[in-house]
């Protein structure tokens, strides 16, 4: 329903000038601009991809359905039904001139910003993301902002930051009913890195859990040093922001995905947003994540084929919550999730979704570790 409402808001009989679409990871946000670029009277849709990792997969998917996107650079003058551009390139006078020339010739249908929440969550260390909304507002065309991670508490900040004026906001529950949420307290002398490696070694041979022909495991670590240590311990590839050029990073992922004897990869959050391999069966966080907004993106890499999948957080036995300290709502929600006092799915939903879209573990879905069985009474009452 959210996908349908978003498509109607963009291309229906009464299209909105500004659309913000918030639906879950793997729910098909890309259909919005793929349809826009495919209809018979399509002119040009400009797609802003803020993460380089998104580009290769997007090109592959477009080619499969007959769209031939054009990657924009400063020497590009021609148009196409779909133009892909980086956030850094958007924030230049050259791009503004290009986009305005399309507008003047009535060739520009819309600008679509993928993973739009990054304009506020990464603005501290990516100046181009902080300025993206201002630059795009200089171009008189429809703008469409896509994301799976815009908690209601951040919505007004997002609208104000990106200079939006009464946008049509469409929300759908971001709940991923096929993901089982687990938090493990690890005891014993071994480190979390060693325990994570042993977890993969112990369970990967179980073919009732994993299809060795296609299934994969992502192990997220907090630091690049931990990623390197885990990769050595497990004998698996690694992926971080420092893994080389775009081509080298693509080769790491391609080599991992094409090797049935290599189930796991160790990574930082650099492999979070936009990685769209459908058969990730497990996502393991080695140590406590900081924020729900990041955790939901990373755990959302799991089960994008609709099959059963697991999100596992491994905590030291000495870990203690910090709920008695002043925390942002994002960090507070993460701490509450890790305490395992309430339905994990409910904690995530009450932070990420508007109240009509709140969800808990229900019959017919994967249930979290807290519930054990589907919720039949409102045991979640009292969650802040």
Short mmCIF file of C-alpha atoms in Angstrom, two decimals:
data_model
loop_
_atom_site.label_atom_id
_atom_site.label_comp_id
_atom_site.label_asym_id
_atom_site.label_seq_id
_atom_site.Cartn_x
_atom_site.Cartn_y
_atom_site.Cartn_z
CA UNK A 1 0.00 0.00 0.00
CA UNK A 2 2.76 2.50 0.78
CA UNK A 3 4.46 1.79 -2.52
CA UNK A 4 1.16 2.26 -4.37
CA UNK A 5 0.34 5.51 -2.55
CA UNK A 6 3.83 6.81 -3.26
CA UNK A 7 3.55 6.04 -6.95
CA UNK A 8 0.17 7.79 -7.16
CA UNK A 9 1.53 10.83 -5.32
CA UNK A 10 4.38 11.07 -7.84
CA UNK A 11 2.61 10.16 -11.09
CA UNK A 12 -1.13 10.03 -10.38
CA UNK A 13 -3.84 12.41 -11.61
CA UNK A 14 -2.96 14.94 -8.89
CA UNK A 15 0.81 14.64 -8.41
CA UNK A 16 2.41 16.47 -5.50
CA UNK A 17 5.25 18.93 -5.99
CA UNK A 18 7.14 17.39 -3.06
CA UNK A 19 6.77 13.79 -1.89
CA UNK A 20 8.39 12.11 1.11
CA UNK A 21 7.96 8.31 1.04
CA UNK A 22 8.87 6.32 4.16
CA UNK A 23 8.51 2.53 3.78
CA UNK A 24 10.55 -0.38 5.08
CA UNK A 25 13.87 -1.68 3.81
CA UNK A 26 13.29 -3.97 0.86
CA UNK A 27 9.75 -2.67 0.25
CA UNK A 28 10.38 -1.51 -3.30
CA UNK A 29 11.06 2.23 -3.17
CA UNK A 30 13.03 1.99 -6.41
CA UNK A 31 9.84 1.16 -8.32
CA UNK A 32 8.90 4.84 -8.03
CA UNK A 33 11.64 6.12 -10.30
CA UNK A 34 11.83 2.99 -12.46
CA UNK A 35 8.20 3.44 -13.49
CA UNK A 36 8.80 7.16 -13.92
CA UNK A 37 11.63 6.44 -16.34
CA UNK A 38 9.73 3.70 -18.20
CA UNK A 39 6.35 5.17 -19.13
CA UNK A 40 5.75 6.06 -22.77
CA UNK A 41 5.87 9.83 -22.31
CA UNK A 42 8.84 9.87 -19.90
CA UNK A 43 11.29 12.73 -20.20
CA UNK A 44 14.09 12.68 -17.61
CA UNK A 45 14.14 11.50 -14.01
CA UNK A 46 17.27 12.51 -12.08
CA UNK A 47 18.17 10.03 -9.34
CA UNK A 48 20.48 11.26 -6.59
CA UNK A 49 22.40 8.36 -5.03
CA UNK A 50 24.22 9.50 -1.88
CA UNK A 51 26.23 6.27 -1.51
CA UNK A 52 28.60 4.91 -4.16
CA UNK A 53 27.71 1.33 -3.18
CA UNK A 54 24.18 1.92 -4.46
CA UNK A 55 25.24 2.59 -8.04
CA UNK A 56 26.42 -0.80 -9.28
CA UNK A 57 23.36 -2.67 -8.07
CA UNK A 58 21.05 0.05 -9.40
CA UNK A 59 22.64 -0.13 -12.85
CA UNK A 60 22.28 -3.92 -12.86
CA UNK A 61 18.60 -3.76 -11.91
CA UNK A 62 17.85 -1.05 -14.45
CA UNK A 63 19.51 -2.97 -17.27
CA UNK A 64 17.45 -6.05 -16.41
CA UNK A 65 14.23 -4.15 -17.15
CA UNK A 66 15.46 -2.27 -20.17
CA UNK A 67 16.37 1.12 -18.66
CA UNK A 68 19.73 2.50 -19.76
CA UNK A 69 20.71 5.08 -17.12
CA UNK A 70 23.26 7.79 -17.78
CA UNK A 71 25.85 8.51 -15.10
CA UNK A 72 26.15 12.29 -14.95
CA UNK A 73 29.50 14.04 -15.00
CA UNK A 74 30.56 17.61 -15.78
CA UNK A 75 31.04 16.91 -19.48
CA UNK A 76 27.56 15.36 -19.94
CA UNK A 77 25.17 17.53 -21.94
CA UNK A 78 22.68 14.99 -23.30
CA UNK A 79 19.66 13.62 -21.44
CA UNK A 80 18.22 10.16 -20.83
CA UNK A 81 15.11 8.74 -19.20
CA UNK A 82 17.13 8.16 -16.01
CA UNK A 83 20.16 10.21 -14.97
CA UNK A 84 22.14 9.02 -11.94
CA UNK A 85 24.15 11.62 -10.05
CA UNK A 86 26.10 11.65 -6.78
CA UNK A 87 25.21 13.96 -3.91
CA UNK A 88 28.55 15.71 -4.27
CA UNK A 89 27.92 16.43 -7.95
CA UNK A 90 24.47 17.89 -7.22
CA UNK A 91 26.08 20.57 -5.03
CA UNK A 92 27.85 22.25 -7.93
CA UNK A 93 27.02 25.09 -10.25
CA UNK A 94 27.66 22.88 -13.27
CA UNK A 95 24.93 20.46 -12.26
CA UNK A 96 22.50 23.29 -11.51
CA UNK A 97 23.08 24.66 -15.00
CA UNK A 98 22.50 21.22 -16.51
CA UNK A 99 19.27 20.63 -14.58
CA UNK A 100 17.97 24.12 -15.34
CA UNK A 101 18.60 23.54 -19.03
CA UNK A 102 16.40 20.44 -18.85
CA UNK A 103 13.69 22.47 -17.11
CA UNK A 104 13.84 25.23 -19.73
CA UNK A 105 13.32 22.62 -22.47
CA UNK A 106 10.55 20.90 -20.48
CA UNK A 107 12.66 17.75 -20.34
CA UNK A 108 12.84 17.24 -16.56
CA UNK A 109 10.06 15.22 -14.90
CA UNK A 110 11.44 15.00 -11.36
CA UNK A 111 14.42 14.68 -9.05
CA UNK A 112 14.43 11.63 -6.75
CA UNK A 113 16.68 11.54 -3.69
CA UNK A 114 17.36 8.01 -2.46
CA UNK A 115 18.12 7.44 1.24
CA UNK A 116 16.98 10.99 1.90
CA UNK A 117 17.40 10.70 5.69
CA UNK A 118 21.17 10.98 5.18
CA UNK A 119 20.71 14.72 4.65
CA UNK A 120 20.28 15.05 8.40
CA UNK A 121 22.03 11.99 9.82
CA UNK A 122 25.35 12.47 7.96
CA UNK A 123 25.39 16.25 7.69
CA UNK A 124 28.09 16.57 10.38
CA UNK A 125 30.74 14.87 8.25
CA UNK A 126 29.32 15.17 4.70
CA UNK A 127 28.81 18.87 3.90
CA UNK A 128 27.23 18.04 0.56
CA UNK A 129 24.44 16.15 2.30
CA UNK A 130 23.74 19.10 4.56
CA UNK A 131 23.45 21.36 1.51
CA UNK A 132 21.57 18.98 -0.78
CA UNK A 133 18.09 20.32 -0.07
CA UNK A 134 19.17 23.92 -0.70
CA UNK A 135 20.69 23.06 -4.09
CA UNK A 136 17.73 20.97 -5.21
CA UNK A 137 15.31 23.77 -4.30
CA UNK A 138 17.00 25.90 -6.98
CA UNK A 139 15.53 23.60 -9.64
CA UNK A 140 11.84 24.03 -10.41
CA UNK A 141 10.62 20.46 -10.65
CA UNK A 142 8.93 17.75 -8.63
CA UNK A 143 11.15 16.33 -5.86
CA UNK A 144 10.74 12.88 -4.33
CA UNK A 145 12.53 11.89 -1.11
CA UNK A 146 12.80 8.14 -0.43
CA UNK A 147 13.87 6.52 2.84
CA UNK A 148 13.22 3.62 5.18
CA UNK A 149 14.53 5.54 8.18
CA UNK A 150 12.76 8.75 9.08
CA UNK A 151 11.41 8.39 12.64
CA UNK A 152 8.50 10.71 13.43
CA UNK A 153 10.68 12.60 15.92
CA UNK A 154 12.98 13.56 13.02
CA UNK A 155 10.32 14.41 10.45
CA UNK A 156 10.00 18.14 11.15
CA UNK A 157 13.77 18.53 11.27
CA UNK A 158 14.02 16.76 7.92
CA UNK A 159 11.37 18.97 6.30
CA UNK A 160 12.90 22.18 7.63
CA UNK A 161 16.48 21.18 6.84
CA UNK A 162 15.69 20.35 3.22
CA UNK A 163 13.58 23.48 2.64
CA UNK A 164 10.42 21.52 1.89
CA UNK A 165 7.08 23.33 1.86
CA UNK A 166 4.07 21.25 2.91
CA UNK A 167 5.30 18.03 1.28
CA UNK A 168 3.01 15.06 0.87
CA UNK A 169 4.37 12.62 3.46
CA UNK A 170 3.45 8.96 2.94
CA UNK A 171 4.28 6.50 5.68
CA UNK A 172 3.88 2.76 5.96
CA UNK A 173 4.96 0.41 8.73
CA UNK A 174 8.68 -0.34 8.40
CA UNK A 175 8.20 -3.67 10.21
CA UNK A 176 10.05 -6.59 8.62
CA UNK A 177 7.87 -9.52 9.69
CA UNK A 178 10.24 -12.16 8.30
CA UNK A 179 13.18 -11.13 10.53
CA UNK A 180 13.70 -12.77 13.93
CA UNK A 181 15.36 -10.38 16.42
CA UNK A 182 17.83 -11.89 18.89
CA UNK A 183 20.18 -10.40 21.52
CA UNK A 184 22.83 -12.76 22.91
CA UNK A 185 24.69 -12.17 26.18
CA UNK A 186 28.06 -13.84 25.72
CA UNK A 187 29.93 -15.32 28.70
CA UNK A 188 33.28 -17.02 29.05
CA UNK A 189 36.88 -16.00 28.39
CA UNK A 190 36.72 -15.61 24.59
CA UNK A 191 36.31 -12.18 22.98
CA UNK A 192 33.20 -11.19 21.05
CA UNK A 193 35.25 -11.41 17.86
CA UNK A 194 36.16 -15.03 18.60
CA UNK A 195 32.59 -15.86 19.61
CA UNK A 196 31.22 -14.35 16.39
CA UNK A 197 33.62 -16.46 14.33
CA UNK A 198 32.65 -19.58 16.30
CA UNK A 199 28.94 -18.81 15.83
CA UNK A 200 29.35 -18.83 12.05
CA UNK A 201 31.48 -21.99 12.13
CA UNK A 202 28.92 -23.79 14.32
CA UNK A 203 25.77 -22.91 12.39
CA UNK A 204 26.81 -22.54 8.75
CA UNK A 205 26.98 -26.34 8.21
CA UNK A 206 23.30 -26.66 9.25
CA UNK A 207 21.57 -26.87 5.89
CA UNK A 208 18.13 -26.61 7.45
CA UNK A 209 19.10 -23.00 8.23
CA UNK A 210 21.29 -22.05 5.27
CA UNK A 211 21.10 -22.73 1.54
CA UNK A 212 24.79 -22.93 0.71
CA UNK A 213 24.15 -22.13 -2.95
CA UNK A 214 22.97 -18.59 -2.20
CA UNK A 215 22.70 -17.61 1.48
CA UNK A 216 25.15 -15.15 3.05
CA UNK A 217 26.02 -13.70 6.48
CA UNK A 218 27.06 -10.12 7.28
CA UNK A 219 29.00 -9.47 10.49
CA UNK A 220 29.00 -5.80 11.49
CA UNK A 221 31.74 -4.47 13.76
CA UNK A 222 32.05 -1.03 15.32
CA UNK A 223 35.59 -0.26 14.14
CA UNK A 224 37.81 -1.02 11.16
CA UNK A 225 40.31 -2.69 13.51
CA UNK A 226 37.63 -5.09 14.73
CA UNK A 227 36.61 -5.81 11.14
CA UNK A 228 40.22 -6.65 10.24
CA UNK A 229 40.60 -8.91 13.29
CA UNK A 230 37.34 -10.75 12.62
CA UNK A 231 38.23 -11.23 8.95
CA UNK A 232 41.54 -12.81 9.96
CA UNK A 233 39.95 -14.95 12.69
CA UNK A 234 37.20 -16.28 10.43
CA UNK A 235 39.19 -16.24 7.21
CA UNK A 236 36.58 -14.14 5.43
CA UNK A 237 36.66 -10.97 3.29
CA UNK A 238 36.17 -7.53 4.82
CA UNK A 239 34.52 -4.31 3.71
CA UNK A 240 35.01 -0.81 5.13
CA UNK A 241 35.13 2.75 3.81
CA UNK A 242 38.89 2.24 3.42
CA UNK A 243 38.66 -0.92 1.32
CA UNK A 244 40.02 0.82 -1.77
CA UNK A 245 38.61 2.45 -4.87
CA UNK A 246 35.01 2.02 -6.01
CA UNK A 247 36.18 -0.70 -8.38
CA UNK A 248 38.11 -2.49 -5.63
CA UNK A 249 35.10 -2.38 -3.30
CA UNK A 250 32.87 -3.75 -6.04
CA UNK A 251 35.36 -6.57 -6.63
CA UNK A 252 35.32 -7.49 -2.92
CA UNK A 253 31.54 -7.81 -2.93
CA UNK A 254 31.44 -9.62 -6.26
CA UNK A 255 34.06 -12.12 -5.13
CA UNK A 256 32.22 -12.78 -1.87
CA UNK A 257 28.77 -13.16 -3.43
CA UNK A 258 29.98 -15.45 -6.19
CA UNK A 259 31.88 -17.81 -3.87
CA UNK A 260 29.59 -20.47 -2.33
CA UNK A 261 32.42 -21.56 -0.02
CA UNK A 262 32.65 -18.12 1.59
CA UNK A 263 29.45 -17.44 3.54
CA UNK A 264 30.44 -14.43 5.63
CA UNK A 265 31.85 -10.94 5.29
CA UNK A 266 33.03 -8.65 8.10
CA UNK A 267 32.07 -5.02 7.63
CA UNK A 268 31.54 -1.63 9.15
CA UNK A 269 28.43 0.43 8.50
CA UNK A 270 29.94 1.22 5.07
CA UNK A 271 28.09 -1.93 3.92
CA UNK A 272 24.81 -0.82 5.44
CA UNK A 273 22.61 1.45 3.38
CA UNK A 274 21.74 0.27 -0.10
CA UNK A 275 23.33 -3.17 -0.17
CA UNK A 276 20.59 -5.18 -1.85
CA UNK A 277 21.64 -8.82 -2.12
CA UNK A 278 18.37 -10.73 -1.53
CA UNK A 279 19.65 -13.83 0.29
CA UNK A 280 21.42 -12.46 3.37
CA UNK A 281 20.17 -14.93 5.97
CA UNK A 282 21.91 -13.58 9.06
CA UNK A 283 23.00 -10.10 10.07
CA UNK A 284 25.19 -10.22 13.16
CA UNK A 285 26.19 -7.13 15.15
CA UNK A 286 29.37 -7.80 17.11
CA UNK A 287 28.87 -5.50 20.13
CA UNK A 288 26.11 -3.02 20.83
CA UNK A 289 24.91 -0.74 18.00
CA UNK A 290 24.61 2.94 18.92
CA UNK A 291 21.36 4.01 17.27
CA UNK A 292 18.17 2.39 16.03
CA UNK A 293 18.27 4.41 12.79
CA UNK A 294 21.56 2.77 11.80
CA UNK A 295 20.71 -0.63 13.27
CA UNK A 296 17.43 -0.83 11.33
CA UNK A 297 19.24 -0.15 8.06
CA UNK A 298 21.91 -2.77 8.74
CA UNK A 299 19.56 -5.44 10.10
CA UNK A 300 17.34 -4.65 7.11
CA UNK A 301 19.94 -6.18 4.79
CA UNK A 302 18.61 -9.54 5.97
CA UNK A 303 15.85 -11.48 4.27
CA UNK A 304 15.19 -9.17 1.34
CA UNK A 305 13.98 -12.22 -0.59
CA UNK A 306 11.07 -12.49 1.86
CA UNK A 307 12.44 -15.65 3.44
CA UNK A 308 13.06 -16.16 7.15
CA UNK A 309 16.12 -14.33 8.40
CA UNK A 310 17.74 -13.37 11.70
CA UNK A 311 19.19 -10.23 13.22
CA UNK A 312 21.59 -11.15 16.01
CA UNK A 313 23.28 -8.73 18.41
CA UNK A 314 26.17 -10.15 20.43
CA UNK A 315 26.78 -8.38 23.74
CA UNK A 316 29.42 -8.89 26.38
CA UNK A 317 28.05 -10.26 29.64
CA UNK A 318 29.33 -7.07 31.30
CA UNK A 319 27.28 -4.77 29.06
CA UNK A 320 24.99 -2.42 31.00
CA UNK A 321 22.29 -0.09 29.68
CA UNK A 322 22.76 3.66 29.94
CA UNK A 323 19.11 4.63 30.28
CA UNK A 324 19.88 6.66 33.39
CA UNK A 325 21.91 9.12 31.28
CA UNK A 326 20.68 11.90 28.93
CA UNK A 327 20.40 10.29 25.49
CA UNK A 328 18.96 11.24 22.14
CA UNK A 329 15.68 9.44 21.30
CA UNK A 330 17.58 7.36 18.73
CA UNK A 331 20.16 6.16 21.26
CA UNK A 332 17.57 5.70 23.99
CA UNK A 333 15.49 3.43 21.74
CA UNK A 334 18.59 1.36 20.96
CA UNK A 335 19.42 0.96 24.63
CA UNK A 336 15.83 -0.08 25.36
CA UNK A 337 15.98 -2.65 22.56
CA UNK A 338 19.17 -4.15 23.98
CA UNK A 339 17.76 -4.48 27.51
CA UNK A 340 15.24 -7.04 26.16
CA UNK A 341 12.52 -5.86 28.54
CA UNK A 342 9.89 -5.45 25.83
CA UNK A 343 9.02 -6.91 22.43
CA UNK A 344 11.99 -6.10 20.19
CA UNK A 345 9.78 -5.53 17.16
CA UNK A 346 7.60 -3.19 19.21
CA UNK A 347 10.55 -1.09 20.41
CA UNK A 348 11.81 -0.67 16.84
CA UNK A 349 8.37 0.16 15.48
CA UNK A 350 7.48 2.67 18.19
CA UNK A 351 10.61 4.65 17.33
CA UNK A 352 10.63 4.27 13.54
CA UNK A 353 6.91 4.50 12.76
CA UNK A 354 3.93 6.74 13.34
CA UNK A 355 1.49 5.38 15.92
CA UNK A 356 -1.06 3.94 13.44
CA UNK A 357 1.76 1.81 12.01
CA UNK A 358 3.12 0.38 15.25
CA UNK A 359 3.66 -3.38 15.11
CA UNK A 360 4.56 -6.17 17.53
CA UNK A 361 5.24 -9.88 17.15
CA UNK A 362 2.11 -11.53 15.84
CA UNK A 363 0.99 -14.99 14.73
CA UNK A 364 2.36 -16.00 11.35
CA UNK A 365 5.50 -13.87 11.70
CA UNK A 366 8.97 -14.47 13.04
CA UNK A 367 8.85 -13.69 16.77
CA UNK A 368 11.57 -11.94 18.72
CA UNK A 369 13.53 -13.49 21.54
CA UNK A 370 11.55 -11.56 24.16
CA UNK A 371 8.13 -12.72 23.03
CA UNK A 372 9.05 -16.32 22.37
CA UNK A 373 5.44 -16.78 21.26
CA UNK A 374 3.31 -14.23 19.40
CA UNK A 375 1.98 -11.38 21.55
CA UNK A 376 -1.68 -11.84 22.45
CA UNK A 377 -1.90 -9.16 25.15
CA UNK A 378 -0.48 -5.61 25.17
CA UNK A 379 2.62 -6.51 27.20
CA UNK A 380 4.41 -3.62 25.50
CA UNK A 381 2.45 -0.96 27.39
CA UNK A 382 4.77 1.36 29.24
CA UNK A 383 7.39 1.60 26.51
CA UNK A 384 8.39 5.29 26.33
#
